[in-house]
Coordinates of C-alpha atoms in Angstrom, one line a residue:
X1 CA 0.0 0.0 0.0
X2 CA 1.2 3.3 -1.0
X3 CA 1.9 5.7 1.8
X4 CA -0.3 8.9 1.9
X5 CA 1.1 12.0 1.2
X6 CA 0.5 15.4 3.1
X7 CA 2.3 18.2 0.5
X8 CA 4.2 21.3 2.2
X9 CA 3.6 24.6 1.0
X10 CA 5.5 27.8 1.1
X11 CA 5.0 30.1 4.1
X12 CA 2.8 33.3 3.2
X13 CA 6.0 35.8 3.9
X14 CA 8.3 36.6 1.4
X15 CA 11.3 35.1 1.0
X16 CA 14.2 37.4 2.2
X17 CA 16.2 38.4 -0.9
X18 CA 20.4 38.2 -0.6
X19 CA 22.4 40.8 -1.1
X20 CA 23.1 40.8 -4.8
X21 CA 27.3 39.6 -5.3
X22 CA 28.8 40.7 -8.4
X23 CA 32.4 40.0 -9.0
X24 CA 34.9 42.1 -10.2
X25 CA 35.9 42.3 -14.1
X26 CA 37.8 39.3 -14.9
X27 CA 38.7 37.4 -17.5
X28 CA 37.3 33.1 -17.3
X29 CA 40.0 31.3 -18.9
X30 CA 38.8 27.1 -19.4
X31 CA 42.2 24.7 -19.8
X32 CA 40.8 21.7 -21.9
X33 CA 37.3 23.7 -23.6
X34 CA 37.0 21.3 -26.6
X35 CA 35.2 18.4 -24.3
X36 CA 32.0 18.3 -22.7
X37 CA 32.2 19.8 -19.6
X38 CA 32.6 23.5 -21.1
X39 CA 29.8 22.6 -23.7
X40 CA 27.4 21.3 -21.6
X41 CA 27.9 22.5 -18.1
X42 CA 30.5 25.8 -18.2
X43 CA 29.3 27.9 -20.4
X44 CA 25.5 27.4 -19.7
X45 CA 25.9 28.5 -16.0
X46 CA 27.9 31.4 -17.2
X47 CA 25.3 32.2 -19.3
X48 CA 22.7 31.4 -17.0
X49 CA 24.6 33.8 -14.3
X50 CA 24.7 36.8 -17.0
X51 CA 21.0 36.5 -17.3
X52 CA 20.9 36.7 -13.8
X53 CA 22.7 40.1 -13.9
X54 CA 25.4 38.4 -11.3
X55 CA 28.2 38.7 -14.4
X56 CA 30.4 42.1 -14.5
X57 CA 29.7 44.0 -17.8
X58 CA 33.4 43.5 -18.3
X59 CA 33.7 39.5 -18.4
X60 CA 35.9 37.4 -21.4
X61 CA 35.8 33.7 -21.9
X62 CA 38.5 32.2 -23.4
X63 CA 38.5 28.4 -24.3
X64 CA 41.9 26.5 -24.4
X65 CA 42.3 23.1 -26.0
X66 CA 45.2 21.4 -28.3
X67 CA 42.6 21.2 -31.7
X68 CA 42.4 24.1 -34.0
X69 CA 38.5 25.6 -33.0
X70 CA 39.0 29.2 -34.0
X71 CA 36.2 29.7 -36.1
X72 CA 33.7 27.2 -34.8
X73 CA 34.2 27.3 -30.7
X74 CA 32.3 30.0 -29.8
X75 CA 29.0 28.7 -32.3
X76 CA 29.7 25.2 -30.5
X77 CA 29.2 26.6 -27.1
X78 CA 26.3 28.8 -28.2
X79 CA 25.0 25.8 -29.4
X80 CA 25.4 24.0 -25.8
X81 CA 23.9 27.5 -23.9
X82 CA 20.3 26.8 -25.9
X83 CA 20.6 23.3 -25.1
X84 CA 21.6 23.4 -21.4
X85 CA 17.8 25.2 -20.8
X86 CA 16.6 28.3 -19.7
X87 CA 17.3 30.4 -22.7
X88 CA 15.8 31.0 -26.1
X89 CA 17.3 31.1 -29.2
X90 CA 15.8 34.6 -29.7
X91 CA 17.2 36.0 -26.0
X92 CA 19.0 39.6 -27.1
X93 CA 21.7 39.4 -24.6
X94 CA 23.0 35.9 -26.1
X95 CA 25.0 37.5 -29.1
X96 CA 26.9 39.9 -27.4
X97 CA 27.6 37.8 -24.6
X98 CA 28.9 35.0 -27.5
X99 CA 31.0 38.2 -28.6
X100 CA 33.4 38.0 -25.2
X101 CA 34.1 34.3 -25.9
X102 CA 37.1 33.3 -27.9
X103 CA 39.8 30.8 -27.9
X104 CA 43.2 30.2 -28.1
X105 CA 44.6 26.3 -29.7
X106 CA 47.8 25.5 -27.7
X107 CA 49.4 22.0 -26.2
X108 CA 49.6 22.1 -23.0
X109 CA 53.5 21.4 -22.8
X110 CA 54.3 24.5 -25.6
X111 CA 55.8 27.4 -24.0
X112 CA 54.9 29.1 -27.0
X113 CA 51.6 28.7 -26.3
X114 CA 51.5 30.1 -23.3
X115 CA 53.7 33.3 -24.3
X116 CA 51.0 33.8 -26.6
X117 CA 48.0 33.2 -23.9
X118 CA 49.3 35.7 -21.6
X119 CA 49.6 38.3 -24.9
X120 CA 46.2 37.4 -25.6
X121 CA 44.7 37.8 -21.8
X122 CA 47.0 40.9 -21.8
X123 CA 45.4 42.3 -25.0
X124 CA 41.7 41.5 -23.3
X125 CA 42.4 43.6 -20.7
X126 CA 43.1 46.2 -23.0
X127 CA 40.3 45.8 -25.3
X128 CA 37.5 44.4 -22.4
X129 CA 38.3 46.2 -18.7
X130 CA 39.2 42.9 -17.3
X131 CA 41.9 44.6 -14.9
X132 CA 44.1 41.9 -15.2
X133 CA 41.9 39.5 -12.7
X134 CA 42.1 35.9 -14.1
X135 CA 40.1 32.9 -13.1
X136 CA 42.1 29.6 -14.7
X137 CA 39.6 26.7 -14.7
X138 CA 41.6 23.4 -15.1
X139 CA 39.2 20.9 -17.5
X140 CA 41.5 18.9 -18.7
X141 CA 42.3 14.8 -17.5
X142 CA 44.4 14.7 -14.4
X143 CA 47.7 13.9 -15.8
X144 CA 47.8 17.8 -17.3
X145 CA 47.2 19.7 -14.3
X146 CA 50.4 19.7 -12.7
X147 CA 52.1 20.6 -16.0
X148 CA 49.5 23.3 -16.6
X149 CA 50.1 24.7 -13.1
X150 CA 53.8 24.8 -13.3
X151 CA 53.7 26.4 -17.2
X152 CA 51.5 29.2 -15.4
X153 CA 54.3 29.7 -12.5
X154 CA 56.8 29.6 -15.4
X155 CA 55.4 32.4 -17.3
X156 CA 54.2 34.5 -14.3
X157 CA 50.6 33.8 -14.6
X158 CA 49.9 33.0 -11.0
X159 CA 50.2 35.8 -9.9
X160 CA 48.7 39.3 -10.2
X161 CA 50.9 42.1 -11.6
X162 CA 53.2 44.2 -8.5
X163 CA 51.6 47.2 -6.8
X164 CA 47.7 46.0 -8.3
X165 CA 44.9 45.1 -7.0
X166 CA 43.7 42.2 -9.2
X167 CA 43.6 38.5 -8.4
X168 CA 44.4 35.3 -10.0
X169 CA 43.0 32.2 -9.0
X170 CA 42.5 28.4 -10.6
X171 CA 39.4 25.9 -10.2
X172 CA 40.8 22.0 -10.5
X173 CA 38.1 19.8 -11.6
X174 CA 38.2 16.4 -9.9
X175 CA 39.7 13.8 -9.4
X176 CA 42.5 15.3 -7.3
X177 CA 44.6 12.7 -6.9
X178 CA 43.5 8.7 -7.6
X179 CA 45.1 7.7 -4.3
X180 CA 46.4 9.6 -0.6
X181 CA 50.2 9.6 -2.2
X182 CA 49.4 11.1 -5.3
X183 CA 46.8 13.7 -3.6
X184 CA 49.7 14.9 -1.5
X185 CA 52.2 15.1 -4.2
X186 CA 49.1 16.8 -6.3
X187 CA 48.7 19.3 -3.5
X188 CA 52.3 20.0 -3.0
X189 CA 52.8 20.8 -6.8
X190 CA 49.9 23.1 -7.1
X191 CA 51.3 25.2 -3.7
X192 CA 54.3 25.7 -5.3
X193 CA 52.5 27.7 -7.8
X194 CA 49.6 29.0 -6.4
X195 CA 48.5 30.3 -2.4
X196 CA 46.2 27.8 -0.9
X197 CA 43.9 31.0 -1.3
X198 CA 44.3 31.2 -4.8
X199 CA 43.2 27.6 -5.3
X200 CA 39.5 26.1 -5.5
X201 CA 39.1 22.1 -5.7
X202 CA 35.6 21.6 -7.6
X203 CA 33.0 19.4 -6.8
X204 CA 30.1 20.2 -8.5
X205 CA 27.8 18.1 -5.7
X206 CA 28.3 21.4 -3.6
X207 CA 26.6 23.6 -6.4
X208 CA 23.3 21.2 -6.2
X209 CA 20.9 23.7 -4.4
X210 CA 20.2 20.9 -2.3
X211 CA 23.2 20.0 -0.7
X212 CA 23.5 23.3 0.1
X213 CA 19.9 23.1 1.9
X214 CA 21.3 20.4 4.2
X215 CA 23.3 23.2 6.1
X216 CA 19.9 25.6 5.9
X217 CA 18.1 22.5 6.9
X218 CA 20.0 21.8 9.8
X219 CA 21.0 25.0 11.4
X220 CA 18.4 27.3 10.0
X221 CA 15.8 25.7 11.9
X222 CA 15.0 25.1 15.6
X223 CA 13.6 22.1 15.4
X224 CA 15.9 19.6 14.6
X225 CA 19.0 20.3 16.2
X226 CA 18.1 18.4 19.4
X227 CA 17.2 15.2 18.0
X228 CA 20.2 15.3 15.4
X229 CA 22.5 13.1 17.5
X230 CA 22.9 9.5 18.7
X231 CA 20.3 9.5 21.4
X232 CA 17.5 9.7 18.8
X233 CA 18.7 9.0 15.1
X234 CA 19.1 4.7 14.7
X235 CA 21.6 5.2 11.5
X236 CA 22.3 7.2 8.4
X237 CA 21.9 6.6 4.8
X238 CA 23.2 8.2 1.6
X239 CA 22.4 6.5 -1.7
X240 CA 24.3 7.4 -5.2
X241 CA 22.6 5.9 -7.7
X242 CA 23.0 5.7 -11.5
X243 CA 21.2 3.9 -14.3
X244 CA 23.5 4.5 -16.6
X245 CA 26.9 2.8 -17.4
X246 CA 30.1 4.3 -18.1
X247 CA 28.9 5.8 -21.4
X248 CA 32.2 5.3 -23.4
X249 CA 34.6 6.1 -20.9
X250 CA 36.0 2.6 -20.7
X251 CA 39.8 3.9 -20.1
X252 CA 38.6 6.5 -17.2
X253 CA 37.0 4.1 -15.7
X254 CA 39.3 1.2 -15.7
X255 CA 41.4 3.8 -13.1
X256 CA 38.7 4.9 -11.3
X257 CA 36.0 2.7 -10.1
X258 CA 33.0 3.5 -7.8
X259 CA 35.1 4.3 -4.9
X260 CA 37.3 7.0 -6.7
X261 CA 34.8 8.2 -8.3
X262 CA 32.1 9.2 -6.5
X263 CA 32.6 7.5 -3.1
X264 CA 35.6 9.2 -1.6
X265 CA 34.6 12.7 -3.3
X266 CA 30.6 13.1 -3.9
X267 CA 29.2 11.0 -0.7
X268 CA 31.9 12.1 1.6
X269 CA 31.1 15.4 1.0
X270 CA 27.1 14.8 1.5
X271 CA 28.3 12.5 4.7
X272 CA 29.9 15.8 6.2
X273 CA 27.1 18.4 5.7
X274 CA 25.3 15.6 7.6
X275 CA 27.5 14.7 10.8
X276 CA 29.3 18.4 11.0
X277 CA 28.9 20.4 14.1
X278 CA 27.6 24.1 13.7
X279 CA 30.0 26.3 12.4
X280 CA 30.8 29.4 14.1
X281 CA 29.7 30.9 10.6
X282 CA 29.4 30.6 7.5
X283 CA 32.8 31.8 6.5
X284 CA 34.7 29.4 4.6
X285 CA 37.5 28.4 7.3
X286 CA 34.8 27.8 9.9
X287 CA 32.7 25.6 7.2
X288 CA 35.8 23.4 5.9
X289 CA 37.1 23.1 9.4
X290 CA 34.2 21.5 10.8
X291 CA 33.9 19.4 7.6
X292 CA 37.4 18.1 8.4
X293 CA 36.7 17.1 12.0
X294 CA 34.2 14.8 10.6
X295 CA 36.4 12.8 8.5
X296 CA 39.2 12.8 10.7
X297 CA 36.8 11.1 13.2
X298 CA 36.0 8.4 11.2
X299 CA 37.5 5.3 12.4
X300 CA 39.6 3.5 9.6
X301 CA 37.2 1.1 7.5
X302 CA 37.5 -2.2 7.6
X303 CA 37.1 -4.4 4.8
X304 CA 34.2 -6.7 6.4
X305 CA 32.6 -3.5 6.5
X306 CA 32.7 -2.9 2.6
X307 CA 31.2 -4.7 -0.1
X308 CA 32.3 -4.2 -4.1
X309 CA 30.4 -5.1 -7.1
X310 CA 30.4 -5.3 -10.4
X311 CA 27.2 -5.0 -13.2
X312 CA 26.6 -7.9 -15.5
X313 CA 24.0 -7.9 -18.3
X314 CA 20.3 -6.6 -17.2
X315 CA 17.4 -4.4 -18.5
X316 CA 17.4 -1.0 -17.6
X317 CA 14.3 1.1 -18.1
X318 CA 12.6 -1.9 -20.8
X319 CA 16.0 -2.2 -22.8
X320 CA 19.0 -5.0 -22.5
X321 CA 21.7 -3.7 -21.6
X322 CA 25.6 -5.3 -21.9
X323 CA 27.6 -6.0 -18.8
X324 CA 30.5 -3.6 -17.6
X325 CA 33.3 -6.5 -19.2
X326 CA 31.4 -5.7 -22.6
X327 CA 31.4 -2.2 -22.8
X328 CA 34.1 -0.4 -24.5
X329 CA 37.5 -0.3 -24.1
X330 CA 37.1 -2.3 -20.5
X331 CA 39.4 -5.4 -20.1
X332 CA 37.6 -8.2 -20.5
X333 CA 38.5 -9.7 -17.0
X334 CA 38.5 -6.4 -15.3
X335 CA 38.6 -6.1 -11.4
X336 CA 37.4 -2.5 -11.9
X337 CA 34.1 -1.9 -9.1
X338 CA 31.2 -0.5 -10.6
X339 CA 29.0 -0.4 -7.3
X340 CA 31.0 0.1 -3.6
X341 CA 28.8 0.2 -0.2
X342 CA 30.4 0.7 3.1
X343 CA 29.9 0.7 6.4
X344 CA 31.6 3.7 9.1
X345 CA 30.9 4.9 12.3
X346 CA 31.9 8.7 13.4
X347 CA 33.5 8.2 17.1
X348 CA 32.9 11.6 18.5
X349 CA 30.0 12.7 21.3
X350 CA 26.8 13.2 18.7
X351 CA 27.5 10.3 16.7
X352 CA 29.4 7.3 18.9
X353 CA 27.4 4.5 18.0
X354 CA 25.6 5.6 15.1
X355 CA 26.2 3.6 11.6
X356 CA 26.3 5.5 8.7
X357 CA 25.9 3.4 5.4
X358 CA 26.8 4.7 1.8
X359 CA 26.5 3.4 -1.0
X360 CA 27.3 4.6 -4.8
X361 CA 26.6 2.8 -8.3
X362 CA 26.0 2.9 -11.6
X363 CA 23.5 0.8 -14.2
X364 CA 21.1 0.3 -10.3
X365 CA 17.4 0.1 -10.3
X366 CA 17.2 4.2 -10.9
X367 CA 18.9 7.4 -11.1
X368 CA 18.5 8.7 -7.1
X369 CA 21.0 10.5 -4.8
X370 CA 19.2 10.4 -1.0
X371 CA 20.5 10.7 2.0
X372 CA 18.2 9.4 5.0
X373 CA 18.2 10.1 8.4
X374 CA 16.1 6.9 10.3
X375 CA 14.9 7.5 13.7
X376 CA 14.9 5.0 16.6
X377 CA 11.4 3.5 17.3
X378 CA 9.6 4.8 20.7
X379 CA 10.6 2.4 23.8
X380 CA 7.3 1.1 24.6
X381 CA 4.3 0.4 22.0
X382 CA 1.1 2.4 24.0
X383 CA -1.6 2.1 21.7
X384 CA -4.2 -0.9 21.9
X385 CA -6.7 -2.0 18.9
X386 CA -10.7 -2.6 19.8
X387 CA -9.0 -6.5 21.1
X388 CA -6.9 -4.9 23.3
X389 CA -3.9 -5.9 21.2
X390 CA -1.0 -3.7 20.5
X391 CA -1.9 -1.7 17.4
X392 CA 0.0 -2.2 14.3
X393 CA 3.6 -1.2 14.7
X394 CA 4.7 1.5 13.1
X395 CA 7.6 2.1 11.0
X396 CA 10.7 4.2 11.8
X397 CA 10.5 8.3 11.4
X398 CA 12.4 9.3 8.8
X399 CA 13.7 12.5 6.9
X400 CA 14.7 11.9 3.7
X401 CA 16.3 14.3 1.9
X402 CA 16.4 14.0 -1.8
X403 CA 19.1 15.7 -4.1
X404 CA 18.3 14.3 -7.3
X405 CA 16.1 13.9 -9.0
X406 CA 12.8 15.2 -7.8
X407 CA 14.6 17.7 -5.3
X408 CA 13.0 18.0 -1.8
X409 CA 12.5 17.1 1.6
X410 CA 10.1 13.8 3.2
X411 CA 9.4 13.9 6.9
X412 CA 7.6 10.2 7.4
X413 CA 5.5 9.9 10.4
X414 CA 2.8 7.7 12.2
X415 CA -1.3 8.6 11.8
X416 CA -4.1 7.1 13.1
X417 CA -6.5 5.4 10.2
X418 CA -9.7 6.5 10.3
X419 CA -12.1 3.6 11.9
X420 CA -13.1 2.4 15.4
X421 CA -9.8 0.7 16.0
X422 CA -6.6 2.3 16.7
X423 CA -4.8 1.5 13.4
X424 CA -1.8 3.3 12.8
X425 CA -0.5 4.1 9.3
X426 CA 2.9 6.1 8.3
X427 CA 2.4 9.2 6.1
X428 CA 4.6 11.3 4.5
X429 CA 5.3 15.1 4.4
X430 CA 6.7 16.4 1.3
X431 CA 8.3 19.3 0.3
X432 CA 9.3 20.1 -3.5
X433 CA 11.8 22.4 -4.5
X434 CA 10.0 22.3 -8.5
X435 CA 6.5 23.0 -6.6
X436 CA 7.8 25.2 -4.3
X437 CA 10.0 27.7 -6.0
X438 CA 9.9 26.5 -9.4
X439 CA 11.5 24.6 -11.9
X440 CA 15.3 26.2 -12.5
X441 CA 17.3 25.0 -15.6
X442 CA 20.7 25.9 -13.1
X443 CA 22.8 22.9 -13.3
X444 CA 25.2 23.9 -10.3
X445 CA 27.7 24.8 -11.3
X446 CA 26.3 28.4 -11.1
X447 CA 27.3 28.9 -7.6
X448 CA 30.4 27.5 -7.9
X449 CA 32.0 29.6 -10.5
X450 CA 29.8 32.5 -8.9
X451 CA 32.1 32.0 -5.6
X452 CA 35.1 31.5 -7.7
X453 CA 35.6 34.6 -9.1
X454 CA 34.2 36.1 -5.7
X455 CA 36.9 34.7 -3.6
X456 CA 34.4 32.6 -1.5
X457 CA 36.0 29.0 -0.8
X458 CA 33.0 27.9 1.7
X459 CA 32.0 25.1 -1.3
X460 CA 35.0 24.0 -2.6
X461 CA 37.7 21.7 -1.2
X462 CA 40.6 22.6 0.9
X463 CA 44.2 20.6 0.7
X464 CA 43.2 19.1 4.4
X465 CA 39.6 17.9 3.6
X466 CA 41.2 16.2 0.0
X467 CA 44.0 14.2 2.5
X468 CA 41.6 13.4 4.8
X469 CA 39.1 11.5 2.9
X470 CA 42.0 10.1 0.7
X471 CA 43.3 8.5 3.8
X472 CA 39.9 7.0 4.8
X473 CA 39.8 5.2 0.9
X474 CA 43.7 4.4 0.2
X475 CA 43.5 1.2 2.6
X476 CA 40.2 -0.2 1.0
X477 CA 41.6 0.6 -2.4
X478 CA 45.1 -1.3 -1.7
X479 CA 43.3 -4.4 -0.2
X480 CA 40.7 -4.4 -2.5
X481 CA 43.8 -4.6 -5.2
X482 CA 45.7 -7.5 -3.6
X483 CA 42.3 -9.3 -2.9
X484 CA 40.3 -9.9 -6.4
X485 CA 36.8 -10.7 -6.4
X486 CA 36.1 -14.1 -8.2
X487 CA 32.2 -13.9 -9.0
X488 CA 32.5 -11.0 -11.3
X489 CA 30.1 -9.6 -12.1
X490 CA 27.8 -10.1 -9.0
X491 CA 24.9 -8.1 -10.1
X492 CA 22.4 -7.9 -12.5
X493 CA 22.2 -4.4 -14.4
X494 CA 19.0 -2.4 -13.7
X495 CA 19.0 -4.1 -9.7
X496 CA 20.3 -2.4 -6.3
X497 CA 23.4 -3.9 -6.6
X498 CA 24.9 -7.3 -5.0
X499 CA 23.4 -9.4 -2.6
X500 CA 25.9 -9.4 0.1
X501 CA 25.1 -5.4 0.3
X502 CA 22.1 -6.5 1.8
X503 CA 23.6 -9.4 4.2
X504 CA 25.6 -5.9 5.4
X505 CA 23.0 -4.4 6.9
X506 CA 20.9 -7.5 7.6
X507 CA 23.9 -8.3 10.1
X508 CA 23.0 -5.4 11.7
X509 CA 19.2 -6.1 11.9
X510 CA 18.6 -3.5 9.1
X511 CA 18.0 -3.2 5.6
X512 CA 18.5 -0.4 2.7
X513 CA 15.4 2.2 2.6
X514 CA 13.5 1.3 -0.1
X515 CA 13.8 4.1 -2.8

């Protein structure tokens, strides 16, 4: 039976409106433009920020990438803009905002190419206003950003000009590192370059409007504060689901896996907006601090307390669907994890005692990222049917938030059935952001490049928080190495992953929230 549904509304007083932050004039400069990322995700929310009226009039874009795009880049990206939502074709401030992007074909080892990127940026400033402020955003795969970084130290990009009061700072798209060693050695090349000011480590979960909410949630409101804490919540889960598979990106993925990929960066993050202690504000020190705490707390993972899988052949909304061993480009015997659930537990004073579960995966039942917060049951069952028997049993309270897709917020609680007896029935409270405020074509990464070019690091990734959560995932990652898994692949594409995550939390005398 389908649980009834009660649907929240938004109060009758206006929402408060922020103070509008525009950044200064700057130039946007995208290291590796000619793949998706910039097509699909950059320039949108750029676009998407200008039509805001959050852009500086005096803003240039300037695409870098090793294949000659001179003539078509900018008619490419326009193309992604209209596609990306929220804008028509016909929109009047499109074109001349398409006039302040251009691009500049260049390898990334040429020093030649970057003598004649800093003429160019130089020559914007002229032309544009930009005021020599420059936001390098690093695109690219992996294995270029520590060469990028050094050829902008070597050619004095890193810095602003002496005796000015611009700014230079870079935005490194994940992965940081694909192990604790390498995230260190990562870290320590990029400081060499640039201040641990200058530098902001993407993740483009913390854009999502409603991983941002779980902070509002939590410490905007009175009500849950005191029941956020061991004495009343029974265990934590966070669910990263994908249908899809790897989508052609067999050789990524081969070095990457689940846990790289979304476990140690995506759910750890959502994990720490969850289990964080109040900040003393909302400056980004205080935020990151407390975020660190958290995983530092974290008691080292063992590997009964993980569970690794890998999809086989299934059907997936109606359609077959190959096995991760048959996509492209992935070795037919391949090791690589496709679905990773664990199990932690956060010693400190609110959460001693309380497990936390995560899982992440792609080709599952459905596309969902949830995190659930499950309540203990009351002590003592008080209510009594028309027999005198102890009425039906109610299910754990539980706030679910969801963060795609479908973005909102389900309080489930007990009611009592209408009749003589006294049935009792769980319901659920919903809120919708789409209902609520709207449907928004945003697609996060808004914010993020909004904060970037502000100076505002509260959502992106400090050196300590990277290290931190490396060390929690390097152990798993070496034993899981040395120990192969001989039933690959151990579940069915278009399920909820491999049995033995279940056995995890039925060990426990639990079982996955049914989503």
């Amino acid at each position: 039976m389908a649980i009834p549904e009660v649907k929240a509304s938004a109060a009758t007083a206006p929402a408060t409106k922020p103070a509008e932050r525009k950044p200064d004039p700057c130039v946007v400069i995208i290291f590796g433009a000619s793949g998706d990322l910039t097509k699909r995700k950059l320039l949108p929310a750029l676009y998407h920020l200008e039509q805001a009226g959050l852009l500086p009039k005096e803003i240039s874009v300037v695409g870098v990438a090793r294949r000659p795009l001179e003539t078509t880049f900018a008619p490419d990206m326009k193309e992604g803009i209209l596609a990306g939502g929220g804008v028509d074709q016909a929109d009047p401030a499109l074109q001349p905002f398409m006039d302040k992007v251009s691009y500049h074909a260049m390898n990334f080892d040429d020093d030649g190419g970057y003598t004649s990127l800093k003429a160019m940026l130089a020559d914007i400033d002229a032309k544009a206003g930009t005021k020599g402020n420059r936001l390098f955003y690093l695109a690219t795969a992996p294995e270029y950003f520590a060469d990028i970084i050094n050829a902008l130290g070597k050619h004095g990009m890193n810095k602003p000009e002496a005796n000015s009061a611009s700014w230079v700072r870079t935005i490194i798209e994940k992965p940081f590192g694909h192990d604790l060693e390498s995230a260190r050695v990562l870290n320590d090349d990029v400081n060499k370059v640039f201040a641990e000011d200058q530098i902001f480590r993407i993740d483009h979960y913390l854009g999502k409007e409603t991983v941002q909410n779980i902070l509002v949630f939590r410490f905007a409101n009175g009500i849950f504060e005191n029941v956020w804490n061991r004495n009343y919540i029974d265990h934590v889960e966070i669910t990263a689901a994908e249908a899809i598979g790897i989508e052609g990106r067999g050789p990524f993925y081969e070095t990457a896996g689940a846990l790289r990929d979304v476990m140690q960066n995506h759910v750890m993050e959502l994990l720490s907006f969850v289990a964080m202690e109040p900040p003393v504000s909302f400056e980004a020190s205080a935020v990151r601090a407390e975020k660190v705490k958290v995983w530092r707390s974290i008691q080292p993972i063992h590997p009964a307390d993980t569970v690794r899988g890998q999809y086989g052949p299934g059907i997936v909304d109606g359609k077959q669907v190959v096995g991760y061993r048959q996509e492209d480009r992935v070795h037919p015997q391949s090791q690589t994890e496709t679905y990773a659930a664990l199990r932690l537990e956060i010693k400190n004073w609110r959460w001693a005692g309380v497990p936390f579960y995560l899982r992440a995966g792609k080709r599952l039942a459905k596309r969902v990222t949830e995190i659930t917060i499950m309540f203990k049951q009351p002590p003592l069952s008080i209510f009594k049917d028309e027999q005198g028997k102890d009425a039906e049993e109610i299910r754990n309270n539980i706030i679910s938030m969801r963060i795609q897709p479908d973005e909102g917020i389900t309080l489930r609680f007990g009611a009592k059935l209408p009749g003589p007896s006294m049935s009792i029935s769980p319901v659920n409270m919903n809120f919708s952001y789409a209902e609520t405020f709207g449907a928004s074509s945003a697609n996060g990464y808004e914010r993020l490049l909004l904060d970037a070019m502000l100076g505002d690091a509260t959502l992106f990734a400090h050196r300590d928080g990277v290290e931190a959560t490396w060390a929690l995932m390097t152990p798993l990652l070496e034993y899981w190495a040395k120990n192969p898994i001989r039933d690959l692949p151990n579940y069915a594409a278009g399920t909820w992953g491999p049995p033995t995550s279940d056995a995890m939390l039925k060990a426990d005398g639990r079982k996955w929230r049914k989503l």
